[in-house]
């Protein structure tokens, strides 16, 4: 997930150490939250109102991604206070991985 304004400004979906999850985990999160941005923030342990109306949920096919790594809490936006080892979010237990989304030609579909 990113914002349209970030895509417009930087031309990419994200940095070289971006968080991702599987489509099934994403679909489950959307079912639980009803797509409500405030509820998604709670699931992802984001600060309230950190997601805005220009949020973009993107699906990237596995063959277009490079290595998927387990988070180490050294990534941009990681919080040592809530990070737990093992590749799952602390609040919802959502599977998460780290990938490089900095390629300006990375193909994706909006969800």
Coordinates of C-alpha atoms in Angstrom, one line a residue, residues 1-100:
X1 CA 0.0 0.0 0.0
X2 CA 1.2 3.5 -0.8
X3 CA -0.4 6.8 -1.8
X4 CA -1.2 8.1 -5.2
X5 CA 0.7 11.3 -4.3
X6 CA 3.9 9.2 -3.5
X7 CA 3.5 7.4 -6.8
X8 CA 3.2 10.7 -8.6
X9 CA 6.1 12.2 -6.8
X10 CA 8.6 9.3 -6.8
X11 CA 7.4 7.2 -9.7
X12 CA 7.5 3.9 -7.6
X13 CA 5.3 1.9 -5.3
X14 CA 7.8 2.3 -2.4
X15 CA 11.3 2.0 -1.1
X16 CA 13.8 -0.8 -1.3
X17 CA 12.6 -2.2 2.0
X18 CA 8.8 -2.1 1.7
X19 CA 6.4 -4.3 3.6
X20 CA 4.1 -6.7 1.7
X21 CA 1.6 -9.4 2.5
X22 CA -0.1 -12.1 0.6
X23 CA -3.3 -11.5 -1.3
X24 CA -5.2 -13.9 1.0
X25 CA -4.0 -12.1 4.1
X26 CA -5.0 -8.8 2.4
X27 CA -8.4 -10.1 1.5
X28 CA -8.9 -11.3 5.1
X29 CA -7.9 -7.9 6.5
X30 CA -10.3 -6.2 4.2
X31 CA -13.1 -8.6 5.2
X32 CA -12.5 -8.0 8.9
X33 CA -12.2 -4.2 8.5
X34 CA -14.8 -3.7 5.8
X35 CA -12.2 -1.6 4.0
X36 CA -12.5 1.2 6.6
X37 CA -9.2 3.1 6.7
X38 CA -9.4 3.7 10.5
X39 CA -9.9 -0.1 11.1
X40 CA -7.0 -0.9 8.7
X41 CA -4.8 1.4 10.7
X42 CA -5.7 -0.5 13.9
X43 CA -4.9 -3.9 12.3
X44 CA -1.6 -2.6 10.9
X45 CA -0.8 -0.7 14.1
X46 CA -0.5 2.6 12.2
X47 CA -1.0 6.0 13.8
X48 CA -4.6 7.1 13.6
X49 CA -5.4 9.1 10.4
X50 CA -2.1 8.0 8.8
X51 CA -4.0 6.5 5.9
X52 CA -5.7 9.1 3.6
X53 CA -8.2 8.9 0.8
X54 CA -5.4 8.7 -1.8
X55 CA -4.2 5.3 -0.5
X56 CA -3.4 2.8 -3.2
X57 CA -3.6 -0.9 -2.5
X58 CA -1.5 -2.7 -5.1
X59 CA -1.1 -6.3 -6.1
X60 CA 2.2 -7.4 -7.5
X61 CA 2.6 -10.8 -9.1
X62 CA 5.2 -13.0 -7.4
X63 CA 7.2 -13.4 -10.6
X64 CA 7.8 -9.6 -10.6
X65 CA 9.2 -9.5 -7.1
X66 CA 12.8 -10.3 -6.2
X67 CA 13.7 -11.8 -2.8
X68 CA 11.1 -11.7 -0.1
X69 CA 12.8 -11.2 3.3
X70 CA 11.6 -11.5 6.9
X71 CA 11.3 -8.1 8.6
X72 CA 14.2 -7.2 11.0
X73 CA 12.7 -4.0 12.5
X74 CA 15.4 -2.0 10.7
X75 CA 13.0 -1.1 7.8
X76 CA 11.5 2.4 7.2
X77 CA 8.5 2.8 9.4
X78 CA 9.3 -0.1 11.7
X79 CA 8.7 0.4 15.5
X80 CA 10.9 -1.4 17.9
X81 CA 8.2 -1.1 20.5
X82 CA 5.6 -3.2 18.5
X83 CA 7.8 -5.3 16.3
X84 CA 7.9 -9.0 16.9
X85 CA 10.2 -11.5 15.2
X86 CA 8.9 -14.1 12.8
X87 CA 7.3 -12.2 9.9
X88 CA 3.9 -11.4 11.4
X89 CA 2.4 -8.1 12.5
X90 CA 2.0 -7.7 16.3
X91 CA -1.7 -6.8 16.4
X92 CA -3.4 -9.0 13.8
X93 CA -0.8 -11.6 13.1
X94 CA -0.8 -10.7 9.4
X95 CA 2.0 -12.3 7.4
X96 CA 4.5 -9.8 6.3
X97 CA 7.6 -9.7 4.2
X98 CA 10.1 -7.1 2.9
X99 CA 10.7 -6.5 -0.8
X100 CA 12.2 -3.9 -3.0

